[in-house]
Short mmCIF file of C-alpha atoms in Angstrom, two decimals:
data_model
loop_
_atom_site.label_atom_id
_atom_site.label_comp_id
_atom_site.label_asym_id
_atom_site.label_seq_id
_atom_site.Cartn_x
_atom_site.Cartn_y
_atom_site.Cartn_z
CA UNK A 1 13.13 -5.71 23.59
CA UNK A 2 13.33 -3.15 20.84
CA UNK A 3 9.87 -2.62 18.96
CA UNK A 4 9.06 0.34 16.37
CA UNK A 5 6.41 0.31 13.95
CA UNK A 6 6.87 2.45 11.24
CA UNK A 7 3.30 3.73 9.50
CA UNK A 8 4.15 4.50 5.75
CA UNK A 9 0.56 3.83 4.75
CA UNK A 10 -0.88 6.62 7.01
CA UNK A 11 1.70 9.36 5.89
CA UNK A 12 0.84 8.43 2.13
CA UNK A 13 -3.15 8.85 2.47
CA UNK A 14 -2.99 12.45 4.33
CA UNK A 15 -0.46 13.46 1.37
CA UNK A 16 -2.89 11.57 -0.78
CA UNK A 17 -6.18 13.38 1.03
CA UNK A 18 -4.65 17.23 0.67
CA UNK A 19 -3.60 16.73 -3.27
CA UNK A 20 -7.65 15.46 -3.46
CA UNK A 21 -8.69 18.74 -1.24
CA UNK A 22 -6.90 20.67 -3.64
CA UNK A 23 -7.84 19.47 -6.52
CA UNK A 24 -11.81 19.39 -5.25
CA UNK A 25 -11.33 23.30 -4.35
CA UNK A 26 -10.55 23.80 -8.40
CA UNK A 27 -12.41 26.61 -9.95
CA UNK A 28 -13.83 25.67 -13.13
CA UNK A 29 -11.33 28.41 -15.12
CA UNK A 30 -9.01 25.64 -13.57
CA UNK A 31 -10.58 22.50 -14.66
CA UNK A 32 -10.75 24.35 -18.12
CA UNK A 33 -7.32 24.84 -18.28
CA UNK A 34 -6.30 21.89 -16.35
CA UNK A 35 -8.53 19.41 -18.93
CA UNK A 36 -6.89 21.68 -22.17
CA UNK A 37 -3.50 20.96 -20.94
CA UNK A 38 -3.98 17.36 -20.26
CA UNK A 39 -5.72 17.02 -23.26
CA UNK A 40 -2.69 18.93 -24.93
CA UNK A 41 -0.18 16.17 -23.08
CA UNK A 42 -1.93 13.36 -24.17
CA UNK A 43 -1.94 14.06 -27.81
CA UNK A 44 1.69 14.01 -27.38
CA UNK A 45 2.23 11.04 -25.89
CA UNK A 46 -0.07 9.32 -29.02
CA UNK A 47 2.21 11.24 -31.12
CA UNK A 48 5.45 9.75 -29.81
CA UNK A 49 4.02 6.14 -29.37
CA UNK A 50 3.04 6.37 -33.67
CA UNK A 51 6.14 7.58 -34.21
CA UNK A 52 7.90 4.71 -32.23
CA UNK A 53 5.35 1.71 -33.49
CA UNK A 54 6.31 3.37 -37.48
CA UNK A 55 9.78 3.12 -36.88
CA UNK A 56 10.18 -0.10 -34.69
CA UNK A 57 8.99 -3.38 -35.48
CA UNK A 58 8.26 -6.69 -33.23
CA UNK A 59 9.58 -9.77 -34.40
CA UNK A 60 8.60 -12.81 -32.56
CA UNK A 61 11.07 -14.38 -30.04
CA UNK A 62 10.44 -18.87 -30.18
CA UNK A 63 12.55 -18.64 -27.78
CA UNK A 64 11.37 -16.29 -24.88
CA UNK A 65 7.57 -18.08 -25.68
CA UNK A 66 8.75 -21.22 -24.92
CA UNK A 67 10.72 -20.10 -22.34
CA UNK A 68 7.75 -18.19 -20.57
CA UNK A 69 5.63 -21.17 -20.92
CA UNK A 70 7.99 -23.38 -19.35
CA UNK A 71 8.17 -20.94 -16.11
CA UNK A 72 4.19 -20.87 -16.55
CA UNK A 73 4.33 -24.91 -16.08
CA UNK A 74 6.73 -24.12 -12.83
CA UNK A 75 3.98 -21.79 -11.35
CA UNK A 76 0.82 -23.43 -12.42
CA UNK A 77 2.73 -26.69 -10.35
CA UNK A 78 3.32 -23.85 -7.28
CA UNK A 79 -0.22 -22.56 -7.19
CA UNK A 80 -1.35 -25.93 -6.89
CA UNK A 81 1.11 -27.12 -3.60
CA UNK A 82 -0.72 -24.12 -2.38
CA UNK A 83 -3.72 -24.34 -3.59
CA UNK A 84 -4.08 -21.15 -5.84
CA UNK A 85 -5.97 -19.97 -9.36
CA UNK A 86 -3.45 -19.47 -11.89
CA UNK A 87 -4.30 -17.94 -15.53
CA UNK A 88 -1.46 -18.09 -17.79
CA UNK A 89 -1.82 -16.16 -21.33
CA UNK A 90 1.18 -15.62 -23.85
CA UNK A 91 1.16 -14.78 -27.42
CA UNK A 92 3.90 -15.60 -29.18
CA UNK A 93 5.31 -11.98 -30.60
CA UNK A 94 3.21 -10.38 -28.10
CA UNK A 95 3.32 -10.42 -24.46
CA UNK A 96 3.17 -13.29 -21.60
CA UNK A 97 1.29 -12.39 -18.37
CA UNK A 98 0.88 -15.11 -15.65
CA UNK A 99 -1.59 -13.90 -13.25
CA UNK A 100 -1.67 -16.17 -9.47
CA UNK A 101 -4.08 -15.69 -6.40
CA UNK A 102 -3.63 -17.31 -3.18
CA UNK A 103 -5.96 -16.80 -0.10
CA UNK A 104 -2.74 -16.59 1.79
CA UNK A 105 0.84 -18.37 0.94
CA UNK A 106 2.95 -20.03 3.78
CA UNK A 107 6.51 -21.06 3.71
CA UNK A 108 7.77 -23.56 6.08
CA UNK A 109 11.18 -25.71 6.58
CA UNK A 110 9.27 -28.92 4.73
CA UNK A 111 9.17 -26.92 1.69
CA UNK A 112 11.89 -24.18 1.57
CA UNK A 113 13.64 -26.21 -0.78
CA UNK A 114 11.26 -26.05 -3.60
CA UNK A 115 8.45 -23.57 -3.08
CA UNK A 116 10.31 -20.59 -2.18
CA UNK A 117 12.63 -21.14 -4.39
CA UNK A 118 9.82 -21.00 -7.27
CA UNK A 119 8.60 -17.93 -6.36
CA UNK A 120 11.91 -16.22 -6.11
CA UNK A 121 12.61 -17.30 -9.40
CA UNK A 122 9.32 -16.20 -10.71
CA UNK A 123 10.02 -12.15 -9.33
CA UNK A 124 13.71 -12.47 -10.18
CA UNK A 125 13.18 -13.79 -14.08
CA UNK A 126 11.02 -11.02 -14.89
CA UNK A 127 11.17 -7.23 -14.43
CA UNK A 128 7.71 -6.62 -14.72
CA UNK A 129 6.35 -8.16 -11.42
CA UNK A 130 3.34 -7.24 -9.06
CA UNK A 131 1.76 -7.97 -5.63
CA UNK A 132 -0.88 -6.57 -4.05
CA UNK A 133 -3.80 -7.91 -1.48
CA UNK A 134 -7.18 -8.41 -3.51
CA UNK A 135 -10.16 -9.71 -1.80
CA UNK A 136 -8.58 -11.16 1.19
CA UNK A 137 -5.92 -12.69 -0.76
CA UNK A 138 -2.56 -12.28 -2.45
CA UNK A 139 -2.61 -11.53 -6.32
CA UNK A 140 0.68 -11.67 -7.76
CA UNK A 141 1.50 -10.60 -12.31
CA UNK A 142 4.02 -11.14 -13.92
CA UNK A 143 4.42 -9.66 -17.52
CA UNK A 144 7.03 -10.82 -20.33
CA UNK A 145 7.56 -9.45 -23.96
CA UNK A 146 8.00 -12.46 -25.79
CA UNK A 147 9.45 -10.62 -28.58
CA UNK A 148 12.83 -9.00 -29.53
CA UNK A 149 12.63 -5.32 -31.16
CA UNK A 150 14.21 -4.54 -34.58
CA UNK A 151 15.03 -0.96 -34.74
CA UNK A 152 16.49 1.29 -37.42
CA UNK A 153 20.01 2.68 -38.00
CA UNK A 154 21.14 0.30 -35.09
CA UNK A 155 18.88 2.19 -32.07
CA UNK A 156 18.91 0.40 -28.94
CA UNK A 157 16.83 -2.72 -29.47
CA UNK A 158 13.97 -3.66 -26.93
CA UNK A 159 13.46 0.56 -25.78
CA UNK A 160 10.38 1.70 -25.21
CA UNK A 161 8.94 5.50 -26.19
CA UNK A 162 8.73 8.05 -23.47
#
C-alpha cells in the first residue's frame, strides 16, 4: 500500500506567518515610505485604467447575455438535484456572475450522466471560475463579460489594462 500526504496548506501559512512578522517588525520611517509608495502605485494603476475606459468602449453582446442566461437555467436546474442556493445576476453590456452554494455536492453512477457533466461545463465555459469552502459548504462563481470590446486603430479587442 503506498500512502503520502502531501501538506501544501501548512508550508503556505509559515511563509504566510514570516512575511506578517516582517511586516509587524516595520519601523514607522518604513510604514511612511511603504504607505507613500503604495500610494504612489496606486495612482498609477487609476491612471492606466482612465486611460483604457477613454480609449475603449463596451458594446453590448445579445448574444453572450442570452447565452449566459441559458447556462444560468442549466445551473439553477443543478443546484436544485442537489439541493443548493443559486443567485444568478447578468446585465446585458455588463457582466454575468452566477454565484452556487452547496452544503456538500456528491456524484454517484445514477447521475454521472447529467450532473457532472453540468458542472464541468459550467468551469470549462468560463475562464473566470471559483471554489472555495464557506461556512461548512462549497461556494462556487462564475463571472462572464457579456460584452464585446471596441478598440481603436484595430487594438486587440476584449484586453484588459495592466
Amino acid at each position: 500500500m503506498f500512502y503520502r500526504m502531501f501538506d501544501y496548506h501548512s508550508a503556505e501559512k509559515q511563509v504566510m506567518d514570516k512575511i506578517q512578522a516582517k511586516l509587524a517588525a516595520r519601523t514607522p520611517e518604513e510604514l511612511a515610505a511603504d504607505e507613500k509608495e503604495a500610494s504612489l502605485s496606486f495612482q498609477k494603476i487609476i491612471e492606466k485604467y482612465e486611460e483604457y475606459a477613454a480609449s475603449h468602449k463596451r458594446i453590448p453582446n445579445r448574444e453572450k447575455y442570452e447565452d449566459f442566461l441559458s447556462v444560468a437555467e442549466q445551473m439553477r436546474r443543478y443546484a436544485a438535484a442537489h439541493e443548493g442556493v443559486i443567485t444568478i445576476r447578468a446585465e446585458a453590456g455588463g457582466t454575468g456572475i452566477i454565484e452556487m452554494y452547496f452544503d456538500h455536492l456528491i456524484h454517484t453512477d445514477l447521475d454521472a450522466s447529467h450532473s457532472r457533466l453540468l458542472l464541468a461545463f459550467l468551469l470549462m465555459k468560463y475562464e473566470d471560475v471559483s471554489i472555495f469552502a464557506k461556512q461548512d459548504g462549497i461556494l462556487i462563481q462564475a463571472f462572464a463579460e457579456l460584452y464585446d470590446v471596441e478598440t481603436p486603430d484595430g487594438a486587440e479587442p476584449n484586453q484588459s489594462p495592466s
